[in-house]
Coordinates of C-alpha atoms in Angstrom, one line a residue:
M1 CA 3.7 22.1 30.5
I2 CA 2.5 18.8 28.9
V3 CA 0.9 20.7 26.1
D4 CA 4.1 22.7 25.5
K5 CA 6.1 19.5 25.3
I6 CA 3.6 18.1 22.9
L7 CA 3.7 21.1 20.6
H8 CA 7.5 21.1 20.7
R9 CA 7.4 17.4 19.7
I10 CA 5.0 17.9 16.8
R11 CA 7.0 20.8 15.5
G12 CA 10.1 18.6 15.5
Q13 CA 8.2 15.7 13.9
T14 CA 6.7 17.7 11.0
T15 CA 10.0 17.1 9.1
L16 CA 9.5 13.4 9.2
T17 CA 7.5 13.3 6.0
L18 CA 8.3 12.6 2.4
D19 CA 8.2 16.3 1.6
D20 CA 11.3 16.7 3.8
P21 CA 12.5 13.3 5.1
T22 CA 15.2 14.6 7.4
G23 CA 14.9 11.7 9.8
W24 CA 14.9 9.1 7.0
S25 CA 18.6 9.3 6.2
T26 CA 20.6 6.1 6.1
G27 CA 24.3 6.2 6.0
G28 CA 24.2 10.0 5.4
S29 CA 22.1 9.8 2.3
T30 CA 18.5 10.9 2.1
L31 CA 16.1 8.2 1.3
F32 CA 14.1 9.8 -1.5
G33 CA 16.2 12.7 -2.3
G34 CA 14.1 15.0 -0.2
K35 CA 11.1 14.8 -2.5
E36 CA 7.9 12.8 -2.1
M37 CA 7.4 12.5 -5.8
Q38 CA 10.8 10.9 -6.3
A39 CA 9.4 7.4 -5.5
M40 CA 6.2 8.2 -7.5
K41 CA 8.4 8.6 -10.6
L42 CA 8.6 4.8 -10.7
P43 CA 5.7 3.7 -12.8
A44 CA 5.2 0.6 -10.7
V45 CA 5.0 2.5 -7.4
N46 CA 2.7 5.1 -8.9
A47 CA 0.5 2.3 -10.3
C48 CA 0.3 0.5 -7.0
I49 CA -0.8 3.6 -5.1
E50 CA -3.4 4.4 -7.8
I51 CA -4.8 0.9 -8.0
I52 CA -5.3 0.5 -4.2
S53 CA -6.6 4.0 -3.6
D54 CA -9.0 3.8 -6.6
S55 CA -10.3 0.4 -5.4
V56 CA -11.0 1.8 -1.9
A57 CA -12.5 5.1 -3.2
K58 CA -15.0 3.5 -5.5
M59 CA -16.6 1.1 -3.0
P60 CA -20.2 1.9 -2.1
I61 CA -20.7 2.8 1.6
Y62 CA -23.8 2.0 3.6
L63 CA -25.1 1.7 7.2
M64 CA -26.0 -1.8 8.4
D65 CA -27.9 -2.9 11.5
G66 CA -25.6 -5.5 13.0
E67 CA -28.5 -7.4 14.5
T68 CA -31.0 -7.6 11.7
R69 CA -28.3 -7.3 8.9
E70 CA -30.6 -4.8 7.2
R71 CA -29.4 -1.6 5.7
V72 CA -30.4 1.6 7.5
P73 CA -31.4 4.4 5.0
D74 CA -30.7 8.1 5.3
H75 CA -28.1 8.7 8.0
P76 CA -25.9 11.8 8.3
A77 CA -22.6 9.8 8.3
V78 CA -23.6 7.9 5.1
R79 CA -24.7 11.1 3.4
L80 CA -21.3 12.7 4.3
L81 CA -19.2 9.7 3.2
T82 CA -21.1 9.2 -0.1
G83 CA -21.8 12.8 -0.9
R84 CA -19.3 15.6 -0.3
P85 CA -17.2 15.1 2.8
T86 CA -15.8 18.6 2.4
E87 CA -16.6 21.5 0.1
A88 CA -13.5 21.0 -2.0
L89 CA -13.7 17.2 -2.5
T90 CA -16.2 14.7 -3.9
A91 CA -16.6 11.4 -2.0
F92 CA -14.3 9.6 -4.5
D93 CA -11.6 12.3 -4.3
Y94 CA -11.8 12.3 -0.5
H95 CA -11.4 8.5 -0.1
K96 CA -8.7 8.4 -2.7
L97 CA -6.8 11.1 -1.0
M98 CA -7.0 9.4 2.4
E99 CA -6.0 6.0 1.1
S100 CA -3.1 7.5 -0.9
R101 CA -1.8 9.3 2.1
R102 CA -2.1 6.2 4.3
I103 CA 0.0 4.3 1.8
A104 CA 2.6 7.0 1.0
Y105 CA 3.0 8.5 4.5
G106 CA 1.8 5.6 6.7
N107 CA -1.0 7.8 8.2
A108 CA -4.0 9.6 7.0
Y109 CA -5.9 12.1 9.2
A110 CA -9.2 14.0 8.9
L111 CA -10.8 16.3 11.4
I112 CA -14.4 15.7 12.1
L113 CA -16.7 18.8 12.4
R114 CA -20.0 18.2 14.1
D115 CA -23.3 19.9 14.6
K116 CA -24.9 20.7 18.0
W117 CA -26.4 17.2 18.1
G118 CA -23.0 15.6 17.6
Q119 CA -23.6 14.4 14.1
P120 CA -20.7 14.8 11.6
V121 CA -21.2 17.5 9.0
E122 CA -17.7 17.9 7.5
L123 CA -14.5 15.9 7.2
L124 CA -11.3 18.0 6.8
P125 CA -8.2 16.1 5.6
I126 CA -5.1 17.2 7.5
A127 CA -1.8 17.3 5.6
P128 CA 0.8 14.7 6.5
G129 CA 3.1 16.0 9.3
Y130 CA 0.5 18.3 10.8
M131 CA -1.1 15.8 13.1
L132 CA 0.4 13.5 15.8
P133 CA -1.1 10.9 18.1
I134 CA 0.4 10.9 21.6
L135 CA -0.2 9.3 25.0
D136 CA -0.2 11.6 28.1
T137 CA 1.1 10.6 31.5
N138 CA -2.1 8.7 32.2
A139 CA -1.8 6.7 29.0
K140 CA -4.7 8.7 27.5
L141 CA -4.7 9.0 23.7
W142 CA -4.8 12.5 22.3
Y143 CA -4.2 14.0 18.9
V144 CA -2.1 17.2 18.6
G145 CA -1.9 19.1 15.4
I146 CA -3.0 22.0 13.3
N147 CA -6.7 22.9 12.8
P148 CA -7.1 23.3 9.0
K149 CA -9.5 26.2 9.5
T150 CA -7.9 28.2 12.3
H151 CA -4.3 27.1 11.6
E152 CA -3.6 26.8 15.3
Y153 CA -1.8 24.1 17.2
R154 CA -4.1 22.4 19.6
K155 CA -5.2 19.1 21.2
F156 CA -8.1 17.1 19.7
W157 CA -10.2 14.4 21.3
P158 CA -9.5 11.0 19.6
T159 CA -13.2 10.8 18.6
D160 CA -12.8 14.0 16.5
V161 CA -10.0 12.7 14.3
L162 CA -10.3 10.0 11.8
H163 CA -7.0 8.1 11.6
Y164 CA -6.2 5.4 9.1
K165 CA -2.8 3.9 9.5
A166 CA -0.6 1.4 7.7
F167 CA 1.5 -1.3 9.4
S168 CA 2.4 -0.1 12.9
T169 CA 5.0 -1.2 15.5
D170 CA 3.5 0.8 18.4
G171 CA -0.2 0.9 17.5
L172 CA -0.2 4.7 17.4
E173 CA 1.5 5.6 14.1
G174 CA 1.7 3.7 10.8
I175 CA 4.8 3.2 8.8
S176 CA 4.8 4.2 5.2
Y177 CA 4.9 1.5 2.5
L178 CA 7.6 3.6 0.8
R179 CA 9.7 3.7 4.0
R180 CA 9.4 -0.1 4.6
G181 CA 10.3 -0.8 1.0
A182 CA 13.0 1.9 0.8
E183 CA 15.8 -0.5 -0.4
T184 CA 13.5 -2.0 -3.1
I185 CA 12.4 1.4 -4.3
E186 CA 15.9 2.8 -4.2
A187 CA 17.2 -0.1 -6.3
A188 CA 14.4 0.3 -8.8
L189 CA 15.2 4.1 -9.0
Q190 CA 18.9 3.3 -9.6
A191 CA 17.9 0.8 -12.4
Q192 CA 15.7 3.4 -13.9
R193 CA 18.5 5.9 -14.0
Y194 CA 20.9 3.3 -15.4
E195 CA 18.4 2.5 -18.2
S196 CA 17.9 6.2 -18.9
N197 CA 21.7 6.7 -19.2
Y198 CA 22.0 3.5 -21.3
Y199 CA 19.6 4.7 -24.0
R200 CA 20.7 8.3 -23.7
N201 CA 24.1 7.1 -24.9
G202 CA 22.6 5.2 -27.8
G203 CA 22.9 1.8 -26.2
Q204 CA 26.7 2.2 -25.8
V205 CA 28.1 2.2 -22.3
S206 CA 31.0 4.5 -23.2
G207 CA 33.9 5.1 -25.6
I208 CA 37.5 6.3 -25.5
L209 CA 38.9 9.4 -27.2
T210 CA 42.7 9.1 -27.5
T211 CA 45.4 11.5 -28.7
D212 CA 49.2 11.7 -28.5
T213 CA 48.8 15.2 -27.1
D214 CA 49.3 15.7 -23.4
L215 CA 45.9 16.4 -21.9
S216 CA 46.9 16.3 -18.2
P217 CA 44.3 18.1 -16.0
R218 CA 45.6 21.6 -15.8
P219 CA 43.9 24.9 -16.5
T220 CA 44.6 26.5 -19.9
T221 CA 43.7 30.0 -20.9
I222 CA 41.6 30.1 -24.1
G223 CA 40.0 33.5 -25.1
G224 CA 40.9 34.9 -21.7
E225 CA 39.1 32.1 -19.9
K226 CA 40.8 29.3 -17.9
V227 CA 39.4 25.9 -19.0
D228 CA 40.3 22.2 -18.5
I229 CA 41.1 20.9 -22.0
K230 CA 40.2 17.3 -21.2
S231 CA 36.8 18.2 -19.7
K232 CA 36.2 20.6 -22.5
I233 CA 36.7 17.9 -25.1
R234 CA 34.5 15.4 -23.2
A235 CA 31.7 18.0 -22.9
E236 CA 31.8 18.9 -26.6
W237 CA 31.7 15.3 -27.6
E238 CA 28.7 14.4 -25.4
S239 CA 26.8 17.5 -26.5
I240 CA 27.1 16.4 -30.2
H241 CA 26.9 12.6 -30.0
S242 CA 24.9 11.7 -26.9
G243 CA 21.2 10.9 -26.9
A244 CA 18.9 9.0 -29.1
D245 CA 18.5 12.0 -31.5
N246 CA 22.2 12.1 -32.1
A247 CA 22.7 8.3 -32.6
Y248 CA 24.9 7.3 -35.6
R249 CA 25.9 10.9 -36.4
I250 CA 29.2 11.1 -38.3
A251 CA 32.1 12.2 -36.1
V252 CA 34.8 14.6 -37.4
L253 CA 38.0 14.4 -35.4
D254 CA 41.0 16.6 -35.7
N255 CA 44.3 17.2 -33.8
G256 CA 45.1 13.5 -33.8
L257 CA 42.0 12.4 -31.8
K258 CA 40.9 8.8 -32.3
Y259 CA 37.6 7.3 -31.0
T260 CA 37.4 3.7 -29.8
P261 CA 33.8 2.6 -28.9
L262 CA 33.1 0.2 -26.1
T263 CA 29.9 -1.7 -27.0
A264 CA 27.4 -2.9 -24.5
T265 CA 28.1 -6.3 -23.0
N266 CA 25.5 -9.1 -22.4
R267 CA 25.7 -8.2 -18.7
D268 CA 24.6 -4.7 -19.4
A269 CA 21.7 -5.8 -21.5
Q270 CA 20.6 -8.3 -18.9
F271 CA 20.7 -5.6 -16.3
I272 CA 18.3 -3.6 -18.3
E273 CA 16.0 -6.6 -18.7
S274 CA 16.1 -7.2 -15.0
K275 CA 13.9 -4.2 -14.3
A276 CA 11.0 -6.7 -14.6
A277 CA 12.3 -8.2 -11.3
S278 CA 12.1 -4.7 -9.7
V279 CA 8.4 -4.4 -10.8
E280 CA 7.6 -7.8 -9.2
D281 CA 9.4 -6.8 -6.0
I282 CA 7.3 -3.6 -5.8
A283 CA 4.2 -5.6 -6.5
R284 CA 5.0 -7.9 -3.6
L285 CA 5.7 -4.8 -1.4
F286 CA 2.2 -3.4 -2.1
N287 CA 0.6 -6.9 -2.3
I288 CA -0.6 -6.2 -5.8
P289 CA -1.1 -9.0 -8.4
F290 CA 1.5 -9.0 -11.1
Y291 CA -0.9 -8.8 -13.9
K292 CA -2.3 -5.4 -12.7
L293 CA 1.2 -4.0 -13.3
G294 CA 1.6 -5.6 -16.7
A295 CA 4.1 -8.1 -15.2
G296 CA 4.0 -11.9 -15.4
K297 CA 2.5 -14.1 -18.1
E298 CA -0.3 -15.9 -16.3
S299 CA -3.4 -17.2 -18.1
Y300 CA -6.8 -15.5 -17.9
A301 CA -8.1 -18.0 -15.4
A302 CA -5.0 -17.4 -13.2
N303 CA -5.5 -13.6 -13.4
T304 CA -9.2 -14.1 -12.4
Q305 CA -8.1 -16.0 -9.3
A306 CA -5.5 -13.3 -8.6
A307 CA -8.2 -10.7 -8.7
I308 CA -10.2 -12.6 -6.0
E309 CA -7.0 -12.9 -3.9
Y310 CA -6.5 -9.2 -4.3
I311 CA -9.8 -8.6 -2.7
Q312 CA -9.2 -11.1 0.1
R313 CA -5.6 -10.4 0.9
T314 CA -5.1 -6.7 0.0
L315 CA -8.4 -4.9 0.1
S316 CA -10.2 -6.7 2.9
P317 CA -7.8 -5.8 5.7
I318 CA -7.7 -2.1 4.5
V319 CA -11.5 -2.0 4.2
S320 CA -11.9 -3.5 7.7
E321 CA -9.8 -0.7 9.2
H322 CA -11.8 2.0 7.4
E323 CA -15.1 0.4 8.5
Q324 CA -14.0 0.1 12.2
E325 CA -12.6 3.6 12.3
D326 CA -15.6 5.2 10.6
T327 CA -18.1 3.3 12.8
H328 CA -16.4 4.2 16.0
K329 CA -16.0 7.9 15.3
L330 CA -18.7 8.9 12.9
L331 CA -21.6 7.2 14.7
L332 CA -23.0 8.2 18.1
E333 CA -22.2 6.0 21.0
S334 CA -25.9 5.1 21.3
E335 CA -25.9 4.1 17.6
C336 CA -22.9 1.9 18.1
S337 CA -24.4 0.2 21.1
R338 CA -27.5 -0.6 18.9
G339 CA -25.1 -2.5 16.6
L340 CA -25.1 0.0 13.7
Q341 CA -22.0 -0.4 11.5
L342 CA -20.7 1.6 8.5
R343 CA -19.8 -0.9 5.9
R344 CA -18.2 -0.9 2.4
N345 CA -19.3 -3.2 -0.4
M346 CA -16.2 -4.8 -1.9
M347 CA -18.3 -6.5 -4.6
G348 CA -17.9 -3.3 -6.6
E349 CA -14.3 -4.4 -7.3
L350 CA -15.7 -7.2 -9.4
R351 CA -18.0 -5.0 -11.5
G352 CA -15.7 -5.3 -14.5
D353 CA -15.6 -9.1 -14.4
W354 CA -18.9 -10.3 -15.7
T355 CA -18.1 -14.0 -15.4
A356 CA -16.9 -13.8 -11.8
R357 CA -20.0 -11.7 -10.8
A358 CA -22.4 -14.0 -12.5
A359 CA -20.9 -17.1 -10.9
W360 CA -20.9 -15.5 -7.5
Y361 CA -24.5 -14.3 -7.7
K362 CA -25.7 -17.7 -9.0
S363 CA -24.0 -19.6 -6.2
M364 CA -25.4 -17.2 -3.5
R365 CA -28.8 -17.3 -5.0
E366 CA -28.9 -21.1 -5.2
I367 CA -27.9 -21.7 -1.6
G368 CA -30.4 -19.1 -0.4
A369 CA -27.9 -16.5 0.8
Y370 CA -29.1 -13.8 -1.6
S371 CA -32.5 -13.0 -3.0
V372 CA -33.2 -11.4 -6.3
D373 CA -33.6 -8.0 -4.6
D374 CA -30.2 -8.5 -2.8
I375 CA -28.5 -9.1 -6.1
R376 CA -30.2 -6.1 -7.7
A377 CA -29.2 -3.9 -4.8
L378 CA -25.6 -4.8 -5.4
E379 CA -26.1 -3.8 -9.0
D380 CA -27.7 -0.5 -8.0
L381 CA -31.1 -1.6 -9.3
P382 CA -34.5 -1.2 -7.7
D383 CA -36.5 -4.1 -6.1
V384 CA -39.0 -6.1 -8.1
P385 CA -42.2 -7.8 -7.1
G386 CA -41.5 -11.1 -5.4
G387 CA -37.8 -10.4 -5.5
D388 CA -37.4 -10.8 -1.7
D389 CA -38.2 -14.5 -1.8
R390 CA -35.3 -16.8 -1.2
L391 CA -34.8 -20.2 -2.8
A392 CA -33.2 -23.4 -1.6
S393 CA -32.5 -26.7 -3.3
L394 CA -34.4 -29.8 -2.3
N395 CA -31.7 -32.0 -3.8
Y396 CA -29.7 -31.9 -0.5
V397 CA -31.0 -32.9 2.9
P398 CA -29.3 -33.6 6.2
L399 CA -28.0 -37.1 6.5
E400 CA -29.9 -37.8 9.7
D401 CA -33.2 -37.0 7.8
W402 CA -32.3 -38.7 4.6
R403 CA -33.6 -42.2 5.5
D404 CA -37.0 -41.0 6.7
L405 CA -37.5 -38.6 3.7
S406 CA -36.5 -41.4 1.3
R407 CA -39.0 -43.9 2.8
R408 CA -41.8 -41.3 2.8
R409 CA -41.1 -40.4 -0.8
N410 CA -40.9 -44.0 -1.9
G411 CA -44.0 -44.9 0.1
A412 CA -45.9 -42.1 -1.5
D413 CA -44.8 -43.3 -4.9
G414 CA -46.0 -46.8 -4.0
E415 CA -49.5 -45.5 -2.9
E416 CA -49.8 -43.6 -6.2
Q417 CA -48.9 -46.6 -8.2
K418 CA -51.5 -48.7 -6.3
G419 CA -54.2 -46.3 -7.2
V420 CA -53.4 -46.4 -10.9
T421 CA -55.6 -48.7 -13.0
P422 CA -53.6 -50.8 -15.4

């Protein structure tokens, strides 16, 4: 009975996606017009999803021993995540797909297929709306959905389903960025439509065609067909004079028609210019620096700092969720108990910024945190002889040792001076 109720629930829930957002209606109007790609038509929204998903997809993945902090080579989970998670997708395509779905739908699911020893051998992405986390009567977590290979509804163990979620109010399912920012995105879409109509009409809001003839709305028979004269005149005028290609065409009027143009007001022009505000609102929604969307006029130094904040504020929480989910479900329980962790190297995000990378490596090298080999590993370069040695500066000593070290150094200097023959 419980399984039947679960299956009934998921069949009803499959409509709650951007493909068919039946349950997303507000005031009787559908949020995104019933199409997922409606919101993606906004360049700012499309760019935000592309930027974040690309950032996550390109990060190197490795297995680290949590106790020794050393990298563990050649593990099935690492080979899977960095090679080909499934036959149809490269590692980059897979990670980009999962992160894009997490953002757009609030949840991204992948079914884990294992060998007889329990090691993962394939990751099958599950389409949004075809998987649902539920709690049974004993508060036990299950996943119910469609097996991508057998196409059957069934229950899955939580450890067999990778689940990356966005902001959540119940801890089970994430809420889409697009759904949370529905009003912002809808306002931007309306502005985009307004702008399109504005330029389609040659920058003129509208005009008035007048005549002394009575054009009251009533059907008139022309050529055996009943037509509305007023609507017919409007349609003919728009077909000839609307659009950028028809701008400034000479109008020929007959039957006493007169055209009075209504030029655009400053308010209309300011509305068009205000679309920059919509871009910034969308950037705030996705937590993306303005400069990445071509907005704002910050200096190069400010943009460099914004890039660092992008890693810290935007990517770091996302990466932490991926690392924890991957570690818990792609490693064996015995491996997790040994402290093994699947990690992602976020320094790859700074690969295009030579100045920031050089400053970072220099600082970490000088305080002894990185060795030459550590730095070369981050640059995908092999080790070099002596590259594992770490350096530390003698210019800084603990305050409690400073007096003693100072006396000994001065004493040694004094003894050397005594031994020198004038």
